[in-house]
Tab-separated table of C-alpha atoms in Angstrom:
chain	number	residue	atom	x	y	z
K	1	MET	CA	143.577	81.930	-17.725
K	2	THR	CA	140.491	82.685	-19.857
K	3	VAL	CA	138.432	85.494	-18.903
K	4	SER	CA	134.790	85.515	-21.139
K	5	VAL	CA	132.549	88.274	-20.310
K	6	LEU	CA	129.408	87.639	-20.929
K	7	VAL	CA	126.396	90.784	-22.183
K	8	PRO	CA	122.435	90.245	-22.617
K	9	SER	CA	120.761	90.552	-26.522
K	10	SER	CA	118.853	93.360	-24.858
K	11	LEU	CA	121.903	95.894	-23.676
K	12	VAL	CA	121.126	98.236	-25.734
K	13	ARG	CA	117.293	98.350	-25.064
K	14	GLU	CA	116.393	101.986	-23.210
K	15	ALA	CA	118.644	103.898	-25.865
K	16	GLU	CA	116.973	106.753	-27.609
K	17	ASP	CA	118.037	106.363	-30.887
K	18	LYS	CA	120.594	103.767	-33.295
K	19	ARG	CA	123.575	106.534	-32.628
K	20	GLU	CA	123.390	106.232	-28.918
K	21	ALA	CA	122.958	102.251	-29.357
K	22	THR	CA	126.034	101.612	-31.110
K	23	ARG	CA	127.963	104.135	-29.368
K	24	LYS	CA	127.358	102.352	-25.753
K	25	ILE	CA	128.418	98.532	-27.451
K	26	GLY	CA	131.233	100.368	-28.252
K	27	TYR	CA	132.175	101.151	-24.550
K	28	VAL	CA	131.339	97.549	-23.715
K	29	ALA	CA	133.773	96.866	-26.019
K	30	ARG	CA	136.463	98.145	-24.905
K	31	ALA	CA	135.577	97.592	-20.873
K	32	ALA	CA	136.597	93.989	-22.191
K	33	THR	CA	139.688	94.742	-24.177
K	34	VAL	CA	141.274	96.788	-20.910
K	35	PHE	CA	140.674	94.489	-19.132
K	36	ARG	CA	142.392	91.905	-22.146
K	37	ALA	CA	138.891	89.169	-22.171
K	38	ASP	CA	139.611	86.402	-24.779
K	39	ARG	CA	135.398	86.628	-24.791
K	40	LEU	CA	132.647	88.533	-25.141
K	41	VAL	CA	129.569	86.636	-25.482
K	42	VAL	CA	126.002	87.662	-26.645
K	43	PHE	CA	123.425	85.826	-24.802
K	44	PRO	CA	119.498	86.055	-25.613
K	45	ASP	CA	117.265	88.144	-23.421
K	46	SER	CA	114.429	87.909	-26.378
K	47	GLU	CA	112.025	89.548	-22.970
K	48	GLY	CA	113.754	91.949	-22.754
K	49	GLU	CA	114.449	93.572	-26.101
K	50	ARG	CA	113.126	97.052	-28.099
K	51	ARG	CA	113.995	97.991	-31.018
K	52	TRP	CA	117.633	97.402	-31.111
K	53	GLY	CA	118.044	92.912	-30.625
K	54	GLY	CA	121.240	90.701	-30.546
K	55	GLY	CA	121.383	90.704	-33.829
K	56	PHE	CA	122.254	94.502	-33.999
K	57	VAL	CA	124.890	94.223	-30.791
K	58	GLU	CA	126.666	91.296	-31.948
K	59	THR	CA	127.520	92.969	-35.178
K	60	VAL	CA	128.418	96.305	-33.585
K	61	LEU	CA	130.790	94.958	-31.603
K	62	ARG	CA	131.715	92.401	-33.972
K	63	TYR	CA	132.521	95.082	-36.181
K	64	ALA	CA	134.141	97.035	-33.130
K	65	ALA	CA	136.566	94.017	-32.414
K	66	THR	CA	137.732	93.608	-36.336
K	67	PRO	CA	141.476	95.645	-36.936
K	68	PRO	CA	140.342	99.577	-39.144
K	69	TYR	CA	142.236	98.401	-42.077
K	70	LEU	CA	140.616	95.150	-42.092
K	71	ARG	CA	136.863	96.785	-41.936
K	72	LYS	CA	135.929	98.024	-45.150
K	73	GLU	CA	137.399	94.368	-46.570
K	74	ALA	CA	135.216	92.179	-43.619
K	75	TRP	CA	132.142	93.862	-43.677
K	76	GLY	CA	130.900	97.004	-46.183
K	77	THR	CA	128.416	98.971	-45.363
K	78	ARG	CA	125.967	97.380	-43.894
K	79	SER	CA	122.336	99.053	-42.133
K	80	GLU	CA	124.107	97.799	-38.623
K	81	LEU	CA	126.825	100.043	-38.752
K	82	GLU	CA	124.863	103.306	-39.973
K	83	TYR	CA	127.046	105.134	-36.790
K	84	ALA	CA	130.446	103.399	-36.422
K	85	GLY	CA	131.824	106.188	-36.724
K	86	VAL	CA	130.844	106.938	-32.965
K	87	LEU	CA	132.606	103.766	-31.828
K	88	PRO	CA	136.143	104.598	-29.237
K	89	PRO	CA	139.015	102.864	-30.362
K	90	LEU	CA	139.897	99.767	-28.668
K	91	ARG	CA	143.601	99.968	-29.287
K	92	ALA	CA	144.355	96.331	-28.482
K	93	PRO	CA	147.902	95.783	-29.939
K	94	SER	CA	146.173	92.916	-32.365
K	95	GLN	CA	144.739	95.257	-33.336
K	96	THR	CA	147.570	97.491	-34.452
K	97	GLY	CA	149.886	95.019	-35.039
K	98	SER	CA	152.464	96.341	-32.182
K	99	GLU	CA	152.526	92.649	-30.894
K	100	SER	CA	155.618	91.407	-31.079
K	101	ASP	CA	158.312	88.837	-29.753
K	102	ASP	CA	161.852	87.572	-31.129
K	103	SER	CA	160.471	87.163	-33.995
K	104	GLY	CA	157.776	89.643	-35.101
K	105	SER	CA	154.782	91.221	-34.790
K	106	SER	CA	151.599	89.516	-35.863
K	107	ARG	CA	148.777	91.003	-36.859
K	108	GLN	CA	145.085	89.558	-38.890
K	109	GLY	CA	144.757	89.528	-42.047
K	110	ILE	CA	141.690	88.217	-44.840
K	111	VAL	CA	142.731	85.988	-47.860
K	112	THR	CA	141.583	88.222	-50.132
K	113	GLU	CA	142.662	85.511	-53.347
K	114	VAL	CA	143.656	82.339	-53.742
K	115	GLY	CA	146.274	81.279	-56.191
K	116	PRO	CA	146.263	77.842	-57.334
K	117	ASP	CA	150.977	77.436	-56.529
K	118	GLY	CA	149.962	76.994	-52.853
K	119	ARG	CA	149.866	80.746	-52.099
K	120	VAL	CA	147.461	83.489	-51.293
K	121	ARG	CA	146.866	86.752	-51.211
K	122	VAL	CA	146.406	88.536	-48.065
K	123	ASN	CA	145.585	92.537	-46.858
K	124	CYS	CA	147.026	92.794	-43.669
K	125	GLY	CA	147.413	96.446	-43.161
K	126	LEU	CA	150.393	97.095	-45.427
K	127	GLN	CA	150.639	99.419	-48.550
K	128	HIS	CA	149.001	96.040	-50.880
K	129	PRO	CA	147.852	92.859	-50.199
K	130	ILE	CA	150.501	90.499	-49.845
K	131	SER	CA	151.270	87.372	-51.107
K	132	LEU	CA	152.292	84.088	-49.070
K	133	VAL	CA	153.034	80.615	-48.642
K	134	VAL	CA	150.418	78.281	-47.578
K	135	PRO	CA	151.854	75.807	-44.920
K	136	PRO	CA	151.454	72.543	-44.959
K	137	GLN	CA	149.022	71.847	-42.662
K	138	MET	CA	146.927	75.017	-42.966
K	139	GLU	CA	143.393	74.898	-45.689
K	140	VAL	CA	142.070	78.819	-46.012
K	141	ASP	CA	139.502	79.967	-48.169
K	142	GLU	CA	139.106	83.630	-49.840
K	143	GLY	CA	136.833	85.831	-46.908
K	144	GLU	CA	138.724	83.943	-44.172
K	145	ARG	CA	140.930	85.456	-41.809
K	146	VAL	CA	144.418	84.377	-40.762
K	147	THR	CA	147.093	85.700	-38.238
K	148	VAL	CA	150.471	86.976	-39.772
K	149	ARG	CA	153.841	87.545	-38.848
K	150	ILE	CA	155.714	90.469	-40.023
K	151	SER	CA	159.178	90.116	-39.473
K	152	SER	CA	160.361	93.127	-41.366
K	153	ARG	CA	158.194	96.181	-43.075
K	154	GLU	CA	160.700	97.448	-45.233
K	155	PRO	CA	161.456	95.477	-47.738
K	156	VAL	CA	158.092	93.001	-46.404
K	157	ARG	CA	158.913	89.874	-45.133
K	158	ALA	CA	156.043	87.940	-43.264
K	159	LYS	CA	154.442	84.651	-42.953
K	160	LEU	CA	151.159	83.027	-42.663
K	161	VAL	CA	151.265	81.285	-38.828
K	162	ASP	CA	148.849	78.404	-37.984
K	163	GLU	CA	147.717	80.777	-34.905
K	164	PRO	CA	144.421	81.496	-33.509
K	165	VAL	CA	143.685	85.375	-34.410
K	166	SER	CA	144.590	87.154	-31.989
K	167	GLY	CA	142.427	89.938	-30.161
K	168	LEU	CA	138.933	89.530	-28.405
K	169	SER	CA	136.566	87.115	-30.306
K	170	ILE	CA	132.844	88.066	-29.983
K	171	HIS	CA	130.375	84.865	-29.790
K	172	ARG	CA	127.059	84.274	-28.835
K	173	MET	CA	125.150	81.370	-27.940
K	174	ASP	CA	123.393	80.413	-24.705
K	175	LEU	CA	124.025	81.454	-20.807
K	176	SER	CA	124.133	77.542	-20.184
K	177	GLU	CA	126.140	76.393	-23.244
K	178	ALA	CA	128.299	80.134	-22.316
K	179	LEU	CA	128.637	78.757	-18.855
K	180	GLY	CA	128.706	75.180	-19.562
K	181	ARG	CA	132.736	75.766	-21.223
K	182	GLU	CA	135.500	73.919	-19.440
K	183	ASP	CA	137.390	77.591	-19.774
K	184	ALA	CA	134.722	78.639	-18.245
K	185	GLY	CA	136.595	79.579	-14.621
K	186	VAL	CA	134.862	81.523	-11.547
K	187	ARG	CA	131.659	81.824	-12.535
K	188	ILE	CA	130.028	84.797	-11.613
K	189	ALA	CA	127.009	87.409	-11.738
K	190	THR	CA	126.306	90.254	-11.043
K	191	SER	CA	123.548	92.010	-9.686
K	192	ARG	CA	123.334	94.309	-6.184
K	193	PHE	CA	121.580	91.704	-4.709
K	194	GLY	CA	124.614	89.836	-4.245
K	195	GLU	CA	127.043	89.476	-2.104
K	196	ASN	CA	129.142	92.592	-1.146
K	197	LEU	CA	132.428	92.975	-2.324
K	198	SER	CA	135.229	94.075	0.198
K	199	VAL	CA	138.954	93.616	0.219
K	200	SER	CA	139.167	90.853	2.275
K	201	ARG	CA	136.217	89.080	-0.596
K	202	LEU	CA	138.287	90.003	-3.744
K	203	GLY	CA	141.816	88.253	-1.747
K	204	THR	CA	140.571	84.991	-1.227
K	205	LEU	CA	138.880	85.168	-4.892
K	206	ALA	CA	142.196	86.500	-6.366
K	207	GLY	CA	144.241	83.204	-6.563
K	208	ARG	CA	141.103	81.060	-7.974
K	209	ILE	CA	141.011	83.936	-10.899
K	210	GLU	CA	144.642	83.903	-11.277
K	211	ALA	CA	144.386	80.288	-12.084
K	212	ASP	CA	141.408	79.222	-13.643
K	213	GLY	CA	139.616	82.264	-15.242
K	214	MET	CA	136.749	83.524	-14.759
K	215	THR	CA	133.204	84.122	-16.423
K	216	VAL	CA	131.695	87.544	-15.358
K	217	ALA	CA	127.867	87.866	-16.767
K	218	PHE	CA	125.827	91.848	-16.432
K	219	GLY	CA	122.773	92.422	-16.374
K	220	SER	CA	120.237	95.109	-19.350
K	221	PRO	CA	119.043	98.316	-18.330
K	222	GLU	CA	117.081	98.118	-15.628
K	223	ARG	CA	116.371	94.895	-16.432
K	224	GLY	CA	119.460	93.526	-14.289
K	225	LEU	CA	119.932	88.868	-14.124
K	226	PRO	CA	117.379	87.146	-11.303
K	227	GLU	CA	114.324	89.019	-13.072
K	228	MET	CA	115.811	87.667	-16.443
K	229	LEU	CA	117.050	83.626	-15.217
K	230	ASP	CA	113.322	84.389	-13.653
K	231	GLY	CA	114.247	81.512	-10.651
K	232	VAL	CA	116.973	81.305	-11.270
K	233	THR	CA	118.636	79.192	-8.298
K	234	VAL	CA	122.042	80.569	-6.792
K	235	GLU	CA	124.885	79.314	-3.761
K	236	GLN	CA	123.645	79.182	-0.220
K	237	ARG	CA	125.696	80.741	2.471
K	238	ALA	CA	125.987	78.294	5.834
K	239	ASP	CA	123.542	81.218	7.133
K	240	GLY	CA	120.643	79.508	5.168
K	241	ASP	CA	119.712	83.391	3.656
K	242	ALA	CA	120.456	83.485	-0.924
K	243	VAL	CA	123.825	84.416	-1.581
K	244	PRO	CA	121.799	87.789	-2.400
K	245	GLY	CA	124.328	92.886	-4.184
K	246	ASN	CA	125.345	95.536	-8.820
K	247	GLY	CA	126.133	95.751	-12.276
K	248	ASP	CA	123.036	95.357	-12.673
K	249	ASP	CA	121.880	98.490	-14.174
K	250	THR	CA	118.344	97.757	-12.262
K	251	ARG	CA	116.057	100.470	-10.393
K	252	ASP	CA	115.204	99.966	-6.834
K	253	GLY	CA	111.326	98.331	-6.459
K	254	ASP	CA	112.246	96.644	-10.259
K	255	VAL	CA	113.584	93.224	-8.364
K	256	PRO	CA	112.799	91.600	-4.917
K	257	ALA	CA	115.459	92.381	-2.365
K	258	ARG	CA	116.559	88.338	-1.818
K	259	ILE	CA	116.748	85.742	-3.880
K	260	ASP	CA	115.328	82.783	-2.837
K	261	VAL	CA	117.343	79.322	-3.444
K	262	GLU	CA	115.894	75.610	-3.738
K	263	PRO	CA	117.392	74.057	-0.918
K	264	GLY	CA	119.845	71.780	-2.849
K	265	ALA	CA	119.659	72.888	-6.435
K	266	PRO	CA	122.504	72.974	-8.212
K	267	SER	CA	123.860	77.108	-8.966
K	268	ARG	CA	124.195	78.125	-12.621
K	269	PHE	CA	126.910	80.344	-10.430
K	270	ASP	CA	129.550	79.656	-8.381
K	271	LEU	CA	129.178	83.481	-7.207
K	272	TRP	CA	126.995	86.544	-7.111
K	273	LEU	CA	128.610	89.703	-6.638
K	274	ASN	CA	127.951	93.412	-5.790
K	275	THR	CA	130.792	94.902	-6.950
K	276	VAL	CA	129.079	98.900	-6.687
K	277	PRO	CA	128.254	98.282	-2.894
K	278	ASN	CA	127.994	101.775	-2.619
K	279	GLN	CA	126.471	103.077	-5.209
K	280	GLY	CA	125.595	106.919	-5.932
K	281	SER	CA	123.813	106.644	-8.497
K	282	GLN	CA	119.824	105.204	-8.094
K	283	VAL	CA	121.187	103.354	-11.922
K	284	VAL	CA	125.128	101.942	-13.299
K	285	ARG	CA	124.772	101.202	-16.813
K	286	THR	CA	126.758	98.015	-17.738
K	287	GLU	CA	128.859	99.992	-19.443
K	288	GLU	CA	129.534	101.089	-16.316
K	289	ALA	CA	128.926	97.573	-14.309
K	290	MET	CA	131.778	96.178	-16.603
K	291	PHE	CA	134.845	98.990	-15.901
K	292	ALA	CA	133.992	98.748	-12.026
K	293	SER	CA	133.617	94.617	-11.643
K	294	LEU	CA	136.481	93.937	-14.243
K	295	ALA	CA	139.234	96.535	-12.652
K	296	CYS	CA	138.580	94.648	-9.080
K	297	LEU	CA	138.652	90.601	-10.909
K	298	THR	CA	141.194	91.298	-12.400
K	299	LEU	CA	143.485	92.760	-9.512
K	300	PRO	CA	146.159	89.559	-9.714
K	301	GLU	CA	147.415	88.370	-6.283
């Protein structure tokens, strides 16, 4: 099962300064991590961007998803990361190296030097970079992220393994590309004009999500998905009404209370869901909607 979370490049459009924008992005990364999302995608919403756009959002997310022991090596000093100190720690097993099985724990590493004898030096958060043999089927370059399997720390016993780097991966792609992936699973749009998520509705969804995975898209402050997609076609109910419900930080009156459907048009999403049907605040922020939505949608059957 693959879980993908999609957020717009206009995610921090309401932030008063870079510090606040950085903190907000940090909680988006934390929500994705808490609920074990595999992929966090930034999709373009250029009309909604203000001072900080998709490049800034993507950079801060990538930094947040980098294990702390690799950040200096991987990122150095960048203007986008001026307030990186306010990012909440993710504490994911893939970042702390606490993932383990019978053959040891896996950690991310960065290749710092490629030798002529089939060996490389890798910084993987131990006291010093370690020299490792490159497996015959692998090709690695300086600066590349790799997976290191550590079986002992004293003395150090480790090896490079030909496995994808574990943990949350950050991507930047068009919404249509993200929704068209083979592993997209159940494609869900969150909007306060969607169908209210209820206990009975969730019961019918849980099995599908557990079997196929899901892709969940969120809007941005004062600009929900219906407005971003301008003319989006959505699934139609048997009574002819648009599958209309939250999670999009949209204020009352900004979007019509009904999403019209072109008869017979294919839907970009399988479902439009209001995941905070009884919201007590006029605005539900994107990171709040992520916690509320993913907490429900990741429940086991």
